[in-house]
Amino acid sequence: MRIVSIVTALLVSALLFAIVFQREALLDFARQATPDALMRGDTPGAGDTDEQAEPQPPAASEAASENAAEPAPGTVSVIARHSVAREVDSAVVLRGETTAARQVDVRAETTARVVSEPLRKGSFVNEGELLCQLEPGTRDSALAEAEARLAEARARVPEAGARVAEAQARLEEAKINDNAASSLQQDGFASATRVATTKAAVSSAEAAVESARSGLESTQAGIQAAEAAVASARKEIERLEIHAPFAGLLESDGAELGSLLQAGGICATVIQLDPIKMVAFVPETEVTRIEIGAPAAARLTGGEETKGRVTFLSRSADETTRTFRVEVQVPNAALALRAGQTAEILIEAEGAMAHLLPQSALTLNDEGALGVRTVTADDAAQFIPVTLLRDTREGVLVTGLPDKVDVITVGQEYVVDGVPVAATYKEVTQ
């Protein structure tokens, strides 16, 4: 048993020695011992001489091919692709959300108790539909009193007009007496006292005319005040009915029956969702590519897709984010879209020539500029800055490169400008 163990150990040692130190000889033996050679009986040791059984050195042609495949000293092996620019729709892609076209809290303008049944949230209301009815109280009586005062003020107008006419007649009489007295005084038939008395009568008549006219104006002012009181009483009664300012959905319940609604209290909240707005914020680098009226499309997180047009583009940037607000109006007749949903918005812009590259091909230079490394005509690496147009499922679309360029996709992080490269090209259908 001890002899068997020793023999086994020797065989294992010999096998390990052959695998480690005679690996090339074993590989040559394996290559020569192919099934065809075995059928021909050409295997080493099968009738061959000792010289034929010795391992043969590699062929000179194989050595030459291996030397040719090895890159020159200082050359970096990389993988690249031939990229050709193509025209793409350079839509501006933004992330935004849906918002109601209009939303308003309908509030009471007077204080009164609610006497109508409330409308429940989610209900659709038409423009002018009654939302809340308030108790009139004594407002009808106040209107009747104001109308009575208006009638009284109008009734004083003829009396005030008659006083003005009477005062004007007395003024004419006083002027005639004054002229007569002055003529008689010139002929010596009237005294100076009489003339002074007639002049005083003229002045008194003039003052009476002014007083009558003032009374008439006061009467007319009373009429205007009474009319204002009537209008105020009628307006107070109109405020008892609160109507929907536009057609839309109730976002909250109406005021409850019997509740006291104070002036400024909310009767209901109405939102308009047809059309609906898509709101996003565009960076200042892309704002010049967007125009009012440009077609736009949106895809919501739930998969819904819709189309519309740009209706607003802010002229002032947000002080914090330095972005500009853009609004897209979208039809929503079925009210399928809700306010507050996240949406991916694509706004149509002018087309551009771009390259489709894998995102891993992008790199940064020492200055932090985004770009790619390319293979020049003399097989050297070169960094070219690019502009990221947009990200897609197949890769990224970039601009700033020549129409035809060889882009390094693997190994770009190990070379700098001017370093010789040995590129292996990977053909990709763009």
Tab-separated table of C-alpha atoms in Angstrom:
chain	number	residue	atom	x	y	z
A	1	MET	CA	0.000	0.000	0.000
A	2	ARG	CA	2.911	2.320	0.766
A	3	ILE	CA	4.419	1.646	-2.657
A	4	VAL	CA	1.073	2.557	-4.354
A	5	SER	CA	0.952	5.892	-2.529
A	6	ILE	CA	4.510	6.686	-3.523
A	7	VAL	CA	3.826	5.841	-7.171
A	8	THR	CA	0.672	7.986	-7.147
A	9	ALA	CA	2.551	10.938	-5.681
A	10	LEU	CA	5.269	10.612	-8.328
A	11	LEU	CA	2.692	10.538	-11.137
A	12	VAL	CA	0.897	13.638	-9.800
A	13	SER	CA	4.219	15.472	-9.447
A	14	ALA	CA	5.168	14.583	-13.004
A	15	LEU	CA	1.793	15.778	-14.291
A	16	LEU	CA	2.071	19.103	-12.453
A	17	PHE	CA	5.615	19.555	-13.748
A	18	ALA	CA	4.431	18.958	-17.316
A	19	ILE	CA	1.490	21.377	-16.974
A	20	VAL	CA	3.545	24.171	-15.393
A	21	PHE	CA	6.948	23.922	-17.018
A	22	GLN	CA	6.195	22.058	-20.275
A	23	ARG	CA	2.956	23.860	-21.169
A	24	GLU	CA	4.063	24.811	-24.685
A	25	ALA	CA	5.179	21.247	-25.471
A	26	LEU	CA	1.856	19.878	-24.294
A	27	LEU	CA	-0.033	22.407	-26.445
A	28	ASP	CA	2.042	21.443	-29.493
A	29	PHE	CA	1.324	17.788	-28.771
A	30	ALA	CA	-2.389	18.508	-28.468
A	31	ARG	CA	-2.387	20.403	-31.780
A	32	GLN	CA	-0.618	17.575	-33.538
A	33	ALA	CA	-2.864	14.903	-32.003
A	34	THR	CA	-5.975	15.950	-33.956
A	35	PRO	CA	-8.623	13.420	-34.950
A	36	ASP	CA	-7.319	13.468	-38.570
A	37	ALA	CA	-3.768	12.779	-37.429
A	38	LEU	CA	-4.927	9.955	-35.241
A	39	MET	CA	-6.737	8.378	-38.204
A	40	ARG	CA	-3.582	8.698	-40.324
A	41	GLY	CA	-1.398	7.312	-37.535
A	42	ASP	CA	0.763	10.459	-37.511
A	43	THR	CA	0.786	10.964	-33.763
A	44	PRO	CA	4.162	11.218	-32.095
A	45	GLY	CA	5.407	7.915	-30.695
A	46	ALA	CA	3.307	5.799	-33.080
A	47	GLY	CA	6.091	4.338	-35.296
A	48	ASP	CA	7.990	7.633	-35.546
A	49	THR	CA	11.667	7.968	-34.809
A	50	ASP	CA	12.925	9.690	-31.709
A	51	GLU	CA	13.834	12.745	-33.799
A	52	GLN	CA	10.284	12.966	-35.179
A	53	ALA	CA	8.807	12.633	-31.695
A	54	GLU	CA	10.675	15.670	-30.413
A	55	PRO	CA	8.592	18.884	-30.184
A	56	GLN	CA	8.923	21.033	-33.260
A	57	PRO	CA	9.488	24.829	-32.891
A	58	PRO	CA	6.714	27.217	-34.032
A	59	ALA	CA	6.624	28.072	-37.708
A	60	ALA	CA	8.338	31.234	-38.844
A	61	SER	CA	5.109	32.506	-40.387
A	62	GLU	CA	3.244	32.212	-37.041
A	63	ALA	CA	5.972	34.146	-35.264
A	64	ALA	CA	5.847	36.841	-37.925
A	65	SER	CA	2.044	37.208	-37.599
A	66	GLU	CA	2.267	37.471	-33.823
A	67	ASN	CA	4.900	40.185	-34.085
A	68	ALA	CA	2.749	42.062	-36.599
A	69	ALA	CA	-0.327	41.979	-34.281
A	70	GLU	CA	1.560	43.471	-31.352
A	71	PRO	CA	1.288	47.326	-31.213
A	72	ALA	CA	4.400	49.429	-31.450
A	73	PRO	CA	5.953	50.583	-28.186
A	74	GLY	CA	4.019	53.601	-26.746
A	75	THR	CA	0.855	52.818	-28.749
A	76	VAL	CA	-2.409	52.316	-26.824
A	77	SER	CA	-4.947	49.793	-28.071
A	78	VAL	CA	-8.510	51.175	-28.139
A	79	ILE	CA	-11.885	50.277	-29.594
A	80	ALA	CA	-13.514	52.846	-31.873
A	81	ARG	CA	-16.408	53.185	-34.280
A	82	HIS	CA	-16.997	54.996	-37.547
A	83	SER	CA	-19.732	57.558	-36.823
A	84	VAL	CA	-21.657	59.520	-39.453
A	85	ALA	CA	-23.797	62.533	-38.542
A	86	ARG	CA	-27.473	62.446	-39.347
A	87	GLU	CA	-30.235	65.035	-39.207
A	88	VAL	CA	-32.417	64.628	-36.151
A	89	ASP	CA	-35.411	66.446	-34.797
A	90	SER	CA	-33.794	68.560	-32.113
A	91	ALA	CA	-36.849	68.931	-29.934
A	92	VAL	CA	-36.380	70.657	-26.598
A	93	VAL	CA	-37.129	68.054	-23.930
A	94	LEU	CA	-38.378	69.351	-20.581
A	95	ARG	CA	-39.851	67.912	-17.419
A	96	GLY	CA	-42.952	69.673	-16.165
A	97	GLU	CA	-46.423	69.198	-14.798
A	98	THR	CA	-50.034	69.834	-15.712
A	99	THR	CA	-51.884	72.777	-14.210
A	100	ALA	CA	-55.435	74.029	-14.501
A	101	ALA	CA	-56.009	76.733	-17.087
A	102	ARG	CA	-57.890	78.732	-14.450
A	103	GLN	CA	-58.596	78.219	-10.760
A	104	VAL	CA	-60.511	80.553	-8.481
A	105	ASP	CA	-61.888	80.526	-4.954
A	106	VAL	CA	-65.398	81.923	-5.310
A	107	ARG	CA	-65.930	84.094	-2.212
A	108	ALA	CA	-68.899	85.876	-0.682
A	109	GLU	CA	-69.087	89.673	-0.899
A	110	THR	CA	-71.528	90.042	1.998
A	111	THR	CA	-72.346	88.361	5.293
A	112	ALA	CA	-75.425	86.160	5.402
A	113	ARG	CA	-76.641	82.665	6.161
A	114	VAL	CA	-76.542	80.011	3.399
A	115	VAL	CA	-80.028	78.811	2.431
A	116	SER	CA	-79.147	76.562	-0.555
A	117	GLU	CA	-78.080	72.923	-0.719
A	118	PRO	CA	-74.309	72.590	-1.259
A	119	LEU	CA	-72.822	71.248	-4.492
A	120	ARG	CA	-70.382	68.411	-3.933
A	121	LYS	CA	-66.774	68.478	-5.109
A	122	GLY	CA	-66.147	66.872	-8.450
A	123	SER	CA	-69.385	68.231	-9.888
A	124	PHE	CA	-69.261	69.998	-13.232
A	125	VAL	CA	-70.765	73.482	-13.255
A	126	ASN	CA	-71.559	75.737	-16.199
A	127	GLU	CA	-70.724	79.408	-16.399
A	128	GLY	CA	-73.244	81.424	-14.383
A	129	GLU	CA	-74.618	78.416	-12.489
A	130	LEU	CA	-75.752	79.147	-8.921
A	131	LEU	CA	-73.261	77.937	-6.327
A	132	CYS	CA	-74.566	79.500	-3.076
A	133	GLN	CA	-77.826	81.256	-2.181
A	134	LEU	CA	-77.741	83.563	0.857
A	135	GLU	CA	-80.630	84.702	3.089
A	136	PRO	CA	-81.852	88.212	2.120
A	137	GLY	CA	-82.766	89.388	5.657
A	138	THR	CA	-83.792	93.069	5.707
A	139	ARG	CA	-82.170	93.913	2.405
A	140	ASP	CA	-85.534	94.114	0.591
A	141	SER	CA	-86.718	96.698	3.109
A	142	ALA	CA	-83.539	98.701	2.685
A	143	LEU	CA	-84.106	98.731	-1.063
A	144	ALA	CA	-87.707	99.934	-0.645
A	145	GLU	CA	-86.578	102.744	1.670
A	146	ALA	CA	-83.900	103.856	-0.785
A	147	GLU	CA	-86.407	103.885	-3.635
A	148	ALA	CA	-88.806	105.998	-1.548
A	149	ARG	CA	-86.113	108.557	-0.804
A	150	LEU	CA	-85.284	108.687	-4.466
A	151	ALA	CA	-88.916	109.444	-5.318
A	152	GLU	CA	-89.012	112.163	-2.654
A	153	ALA	CA	-85.843	113.774	-4.000
A	154	ARG	CA	-87.206	113.771	-7.511
A	155	ALA	CA	-90.425	115.376	-6.297
A	156	ARG	CA	-88.483	118.384	-4.950
A	157	VAL	CA	-87.126	119.263	-8.350
A	158	PRO	CA	-90.197	121.202	-9.627
A	159	GLU	CA	-90.377	123.251	-6.406
A	160	ALA	CA	-86.689	124.148	-6.605
A	161	GLY	CA	-87.096	125.075	-10.265
A	162	ALA	CA	-90.064	127.335	-9.452
A	163	ARG	CA	-88.039	129.173	-6.829
A	164	VAL	CA	-85.324	129.810	-9.363
A	165	ALA	CA	-87.859	131.208	-11.846
A	166	GLU	CA	-89.436	133.423	-9.134
A	167	ALA	CA	-86.079	134.788	-8.087
A	168	GLN	CA	-85.178	135.585	-11.691
A	169	ALA	CA	-88.478	137.458	-12.164
A	170	ARG	CA	-87.864	139.576	-9.063
A	171	LEU	CA	-84.399	140.321	-10.339
A	172	GLU	CA	-85.813	141.603	-13.633
A	173	GLU	CA	-88.307	143.780	-11.748
A	174	ALA	CA	-85.568	145.205	-9.547
A	175	LYS	CA	-83.461	146.043	-12.574
A	176	ILE	CA	-86.394	147.856	-14.253
A	177	ASN	CA	-87.050	149.938	-11.102
A	178	ASP	CA	-83.393	150.774	-10.858
A	179	ASN	CA	-83.233	152.008	-14.459
A	180	ALA	CA	-86.354	154.144	-13.956
A	181	ALA	CA	-84.991	155.688	-10.766
A	182	SER	CA	-81.701	156.508	-12.434
A	183	SER	CA	-83.463	158.239	-15.356
A	184	LEU	CA	-85.671	160.332	-13.063
A	185	GLN	CA	-82.647	161.358	-11.017
A	186	GLN	CA	-80.952	162.691	-14.132
A	187	ASP	CA	-84.039	164.871	-14.869
A	188	GLY	CA	-84.253	165.978	-11.225
A	189	PHE	CA	-87.447	164.084	-10.458
A	190	ALA	CA	-85.952	161.420	-8.119
A	191	SER	CA	-83.742	161.670	-5.115
A	192	ALA	CA	-80.466	159.867	-4.603
A	193	THR	CA	-82.049	157.896	-1.793
A	194	ARG	CA	-84.574	156.363	-4.148
A	195	VAL	CA	-81.848	155.373	-6.583
A	196	ALA	CA	-79.837	153.715	-3.803
A	197	THR	CA	-82.933	151.804	-2.699
A	198	THR	CA	-83.545	150.387	-6.189
A	199	LYS	CA	-79.912	149.319	-6.527
A	200	ALA	CA	-80.124	147.501	-3.202
A	201	ALA	CA	-83.242	145.748	-4.450
A	202	VAL	CA	-81.315	144.560	-7.538
A	203	SER	CA	-78.534	143.136	-5.398
A	204	SER	CA	-81.053	141.392	-3.167
A	205	ALA	CA	-82.814	139.885	-6.193
A	206	GLU	CA	-79.511	138.612	-7.569
A	207	ALA	CA	-78.760	136.927	-4.230
A	208	ALA	CA	-82.203	135.347	-4.260
A	209	VAL	CA	-81.511	133.911	-7.713
A	210	GLU	CA	-78.220	132.385	-6.568
A	211	SER	CA	-79.951	130.931	-3.520
A	212	ALA	CA	-82.675	129.376	-5.670
A	213	ARG	CA	-80.148	127.901	-8.035
A	214	SER	CA	-78.225	126.447	-5.097
A	215	GLY	CA	-81.425	124.895	-3.824
A	216	LEU	CA	-82.019	123.317	-7.232
A	217	GLU	CA	-78.508	121.909	-7.311
A	218	SER	CA	-78.970	120.575	-3.790
A	219	THR	CA	-82.154	118.865	-4.893
A	220	GLN	CA	-80.351	117.266	-7.842
A	221	ALA	CA	-77.563	116.115	-5.535
A	222	GLY	CA	-80.192	114.562	-3.303
A	223	ILE	CA	-81.533	112.679	-6.307
A	224	GLN	CA	-78.050	111.328	-7.117
A	225	ALA	CA	-77.537	110.270	-3.500
A	226	ALA	CA	-80.892	108.498	-3.504
A	227	GLU	CA	-80.049	106.756	-6.779
A	228	ALA	CA	-76.731	105.617	-5.297
A	229	ALA	CA	-78.548	104.259	-2.256
A	230	VAL	CA	-80.937	102.349	-4.497
A	231	ALA	CA	-78.061	100.921	-6.558
A	232	SER	CA	-76.230	99.893	-3.376
A	233	ALA	CA	-79.323	98.146	-2.008
A	234	ARG	CA	-79.863	96.326	-5.289
A	235	LYS	CA	-76.197	95.296	-5.469
A	236	GLU	CA	-76.423	93.954	-1.925
A	237	ILE	CA	-79.341	91.807	-3.002
A	238	GLU	CA	-77.431	90.594	-6.078
A	239	ARG	CA	-74.598	89.483	-3.788
A	240	LEU	CA	-76.981	87.022	-2.164
A	241	GLU	CA	-76.540	84.763	-5.224
A	242	ILE	CA	-73.040	83.502	-5.901
A	243	HIS	CA	-72.552	82.148	-9.439
A	244	ALA	CA	-69.773	80.221	-11.185
A	245	PRO	CA	-67.476	82.639	-13.055
A	246	PHE	CA	-66.689	80.030	-15.752
A	247	ALA	CA	-67.433	76.426	-16.634
A	248	GLY	CA	-65.358	73.914	-14.717
A	249	LEU	CA	-65.154	71.380	-11.922
A	250	LEU	CA	-65.722	71.959	-8.236
A	251	GLU	CA	-62.505	71.256	-6.388
A	252	SER	CA	-64.223	71.601	-3.004
A	253	ASP	CA	-67.722	71.226	-1.573
A	254	GLY	CA	-69.971	74.271	-1.632
A	255	ALA	CA	-70.790	76.122	1.577
A	256	GLU	CA	-73.028	74.015	3.807
A	257	LEU	CA	-76.710	74.786	4.259
A	258	GLY	CA	-77.321	76.964	7.348
A	259	SER	CA	-73.706	78.051	7.774
A	260	LEU	CA	-72.922	81.742	8.238
A	261	LEU	CA	-70.844	82.921	5.334
A	262	GLN	CA	-68.767	85.971	6.180
A	263	ALA	CA	-67.694	88.540	3.629
A	264	GLY	CA	-64.628	87.000	1.987
A	265	GLY	CA	-65.597	83.470	2.981
A	266	ILE	CA	-65.173	80.730	0.366
A	267	CYS	CA	-68.355	79.467	-1.243
A	268	ALA	CA	-66.568	76.956	-3.547
A	269	THR	CA	-63.379	76.419	-5.579
A	270	VAL	CA	-63.763	76.082	-9.350
A	271	ILE	CA	-61.030	74.879	-11.723
A	272	GLN	CA	-61.009	74.843	-15.511
A	273	LEU	CA	-59.298	71.808	-17.074
A	274	ASP	CA	-60.318	72.268	-20.708
A	275	PRO	CA	-57.944	73.349	-22.084
A	276	ILE	CA	-55.245	72.296	-19.623
A	277	LYS	CA	-51.751	73.756	-19.343
A	278	MET	CA	-48.378	72.015	-19.282
A	279	VAL	CA	-45.879	74.095	-17.322
A	280	ALA	CA	-42.108	73.575	-17.408
A	281	PHE	CA	-38.938	75.593	-16.940
A	282	VAL	CA	-36.386	75.801	-19.743
A	283	PRO	CA	-32.673	76.588	-19.107
A	284	GLU	CA	-31.223	79.751	-20.560
A	285	THR	CA	-29.110	77.721	-23.010
A	286	GLU	CA	-32.258	76.380	-24.692
A	287	VAL	CA	-34.689	79.308	-24.360
A	288	THR	CA	-33.752	80.835	-27.736
A	289	ARG	CA	-34.857	77.638	-29.513
A	290	ILE	CA	-38.467	77.946	-28.319
A	291	GLU	CA	-41.034	80.148	-30.062
A	292	ILE	CA	-44.601	81.089	-29.215
A	293	GLY	CA	-46.985	78.876	-31.179
A	294	ALA	CA	-44.470	76.050	-31.679
A	295	PRO	CA	-46.027	72.544	-31.743
A	296	ALA	CA	-45.422	70.478	-28.631
A	297	ALA	CA	-46.161	66.977	-27.397
A	298	ALA	CA	-46.350	65.599	-23.882
A	299	ARG	CA	-46.149	62.146	-22.370
A	300	LEU	CA	-47.485	61.633	-18.855
A	301	THR	CA	-46.196	59.123	-16.333
A	302	GLY	CA	-49.311	57.012	-16.867
A	303	GLY	CA	-48.503	56.634	-20.577
A	304	GLU	CA	-51.026	59.158	-21.897
A	305	GLU	CA	-49.832	61.243	-24.839
A	306	THR	CA	-51.231	64.561	-25.991
A	307	LYS	CA	-50.326	67.464	-28.266
A	308	GLY	CA	-50.649	71.213	-28.044
A	309	ARG	CA	-48.867	74.499	-28.727
A	310	VAL	CA	-46.670	76.880	-26.777
A	311	THR	CA	-48.778	79.785	-25.507
A	312	PHE	CA	-46.387	81.539	-23.124
A	313	LEU	CA	-42.632	81.983	-22.709
A	314	SER	CA	-41.388	84.071	-19.817
A	315	ARG	CA	-39.235	87.104	-20.559
A	316	SER	CA	-37.606	87.109	-17.111
A	317	ALA	CA	-35.638	84.266	-15.543
A	318	ASP	CA	-36.181	82.848	-12.101
A	319	GLU	CA	-33.615	84.463	-9.800
A	320	THR	CA	-32.747	81.163	-8.113
A	321	THR	CA	-32.710	78.605	-10.946
A	322	ARG	CA	-32.016	80.946	-13.891
A	323	THR	CA	-34.715	79.177	-15.892
A	324	PHE	CA	-37.647	80.530	-17.889
A	325	ARG	CA	-41.284	79.465	-17.491
A	326	VAL	CA	-42.917	77.990	-20.582
A	327	GLU	CA	-46.573	77.008	-20.922
A	328	VAL	CA	-48.130	74.624	-23.440
A	329	GLN	CA	-51.908	74.648	-23.920
A	330	VAL	CA	-53.429	71.225	-24.550
A	331	PRO	CA	-57.089	70.353	-25.336
A	332	ASN	CA	-58.744	68.224	-22.670
A	333	ALA	CA	-62.371	67.893	-23.697
A	334	ALA	CA	-62.820	64.522	-21.977
A	335	LEU	CA	-61.156	65.842	-18.784
A	336	ALA	CA	-58.864	62.806	-18.838
A	337	LEU	CA	-55.873	64.872	-17.742
A	338	ARG	CA	-55.685	66.117	-14.168
A	339	ALA	CA	-53.831	69.045	-12.713
A	340	GLY	CA	-50.557	68.189	-11.005
A	341	GLN	CA	-49.495	65.224	-13.160
A	342	THR	CA	-45.812	64.928	-14.096
A	343	ALA	CA	-45.191	65.146	-17.834
A	344	GLU	CA	-42.295	64.916	-20.278
A	345	ILE	CA	-42.733	67.784	-22.722
A	346	LEU	CA	-41.141	67.875	-26.182
A	347	ILE	CA	-41.246	71.242	-27.934
A	348	GLU	CA	-40.511	71.228	-31.652
A	349	ALA	CA	-37.335	73.082	-32.619
A	350	GLU	CA	-35.138	73.456	-35.673
A	351	GLY	CA	-33.419	70.208	-36.830
A	352	ALA	CA	-29.683	69.633	-36.376
A	353	MET	CA	-26.927	67.258	-37.529
A	354	ALA	CA	-25.982	64.961	-34.656
A	355	HIS	CA	-24.073	61.770	-33.886
A	356	LEU	CA	-25.630	58.875	-31.977
A	357	LEU	CA	-23.009	57.591	-29.531
A	358	PRO	CA	-23.031	55.406	-26.430
A	359	GLN	CA	-23.138	57.447	-23.258
A	360	SER	CA	-19.960	55.716	-22.065
A	361	ALA	CA	-18.024	57.378	-24.918
A	362	LEU	CA	-18.425	60.805	-23.294
A	363	THR	CA	-15.509	62.049	-21.228
A	364	LEU	CA	-14.104	65.249	-19.719
A	365	ASN	CA	-10.876	67.040	-20.517
A	366	ASP	CA	-8.617	68.724	-17.971
A	367	GLU	CA	-10.738	71.896	-18.099
A	368	GLY	CA	-13.911	69.948	-17.334
A	369	ALA	CA	-15.410	70.312	-20.834
A	370	LEU	CA	-17.679	67.516	-22.038
A	371	GLY	CA	-16.563	65.783	-25.220
A	372	VAL	CA	-15.261	62.611	-26.906
A	373	ARG	CA	-11.846	61.365	-27.952
A	374	THR	CA	-11.422	60.593	-31.638
A	375	VAL	CA	-8.860	58.920	-33.868
A	376	THR	CA	-7.099	61.306	-36.250
A	377	ALA	CA	-5.868	60.496	-39.748
A	378	ASP	CA	-2.362	59.744	-38.393
A	379	ASP	CA	-3.756	57.327	-35.746
A	380	ALA	CA	-3.465	59.664	-32.770
A	381	ALA	CA	-5.992	60.535	-30.062
A	382	GLN	CA	-7.727	63.924	-30.143
A	383	PHE	CA	-10.309	65.451	-27.774
A	384	ILE	CA	-13.287	67.275	-29.372
A	385	PRO	CA	-15.866	69.067	-27.186
A	386	VAL	CA	-19.507	68.245	-27.915
A	387	THR	CA	-22.937	69.559	-26.990
A	388	LEU	CA	-25.438	67.082	-25.604
A	389	LEU	CA	-28.625	67.328	-27.634
A	390	ARG	CA	-30.707	64.738	-25.792
A	391	ASP	CA	-30.630	61.260	-24.303
A	392	THR	CA	-32.341	58.322	-26.007
A	393	ARG	CA	-32.688	54.603	-25.378
A	394	GLU	CA	-30.079	53.829	-28.058
A	395	GLY	CA	-27.560	56.381	-26.755
A	396	VAL	CA	-26.940	60.105	-26.643
A	397	LEU	CA	-27.261	62.549	-29.525
A	398	VAL	CA	-24.412	65.065	-29.615
A	399	THR	CA	-23.439	67.932	-31.882
A	400	GLY	CA	-20.122	69.686	-32.473
A	401	LEU	CA	-18.347	66.864	-34.335
A	402	PRO	CA	-17.462	66.634	-38.049
A	403	ASP	CA	-19.939	64.831	-40.278
A	404	LYS	CA	-17.658	61.778	-40.364
A	405	VAL	CA	-15.484	60.930	-37.388
A	406	ASP	CA	-13.888	57.928	-35.686
A	407	VAL	CA	-14.924	57.990	-32.013
A	408	ILE	CA	-13.090	56.000	-29.347
A	409	THR	CA	-15.670	54.074	-27.339
A	410	VAL	CA	-13.362	51.956	-25.130
A	411	GLY	CA	-10.023	53.181	-23.781
A	412	GLN	CA	-10.676	56.911	-24.111
A	413	GLU	CA	-9.829	57.446	-20.453
A	414	TYR	CA	-6.252	56.134	-20.961
A	415	VAL	CA	-5.155	58.482	-23.731
A	416	VAL	CA	-4.649	62.208	-24.164
A	417	ASP	CA	-4.236	64.390	-27.235
A	418	GLY	CA	-1.420	63.241	-29.495
A	419	VAL	CA	-0.977	59.756	-28.000
A	420	PRO	CA	-0.623	57.080	-30.769
A	421	VAL	CA	-3.473	54.595	-30.756
A	422	ALA	CA	-4.115	51.262	-32.405
A	423	ALA	CA	-7.867	51.278	-33.043
A	424	THR	CA	-10.000	48.230	-33.458
A	425	TYR	CA	-13.186	49.328	-35.177
A	426	LYS	CA	-16.570	48.045	-34.130
A	427	GLU	CA	-19.170	48.532	-36.809
A	428	VAL	CA	-22.527	49.744	-35.448
A	429	THR	CA	-25.684	50.400	-37.421
A	430	GLN	CA	-26.930	53.827	-36.377
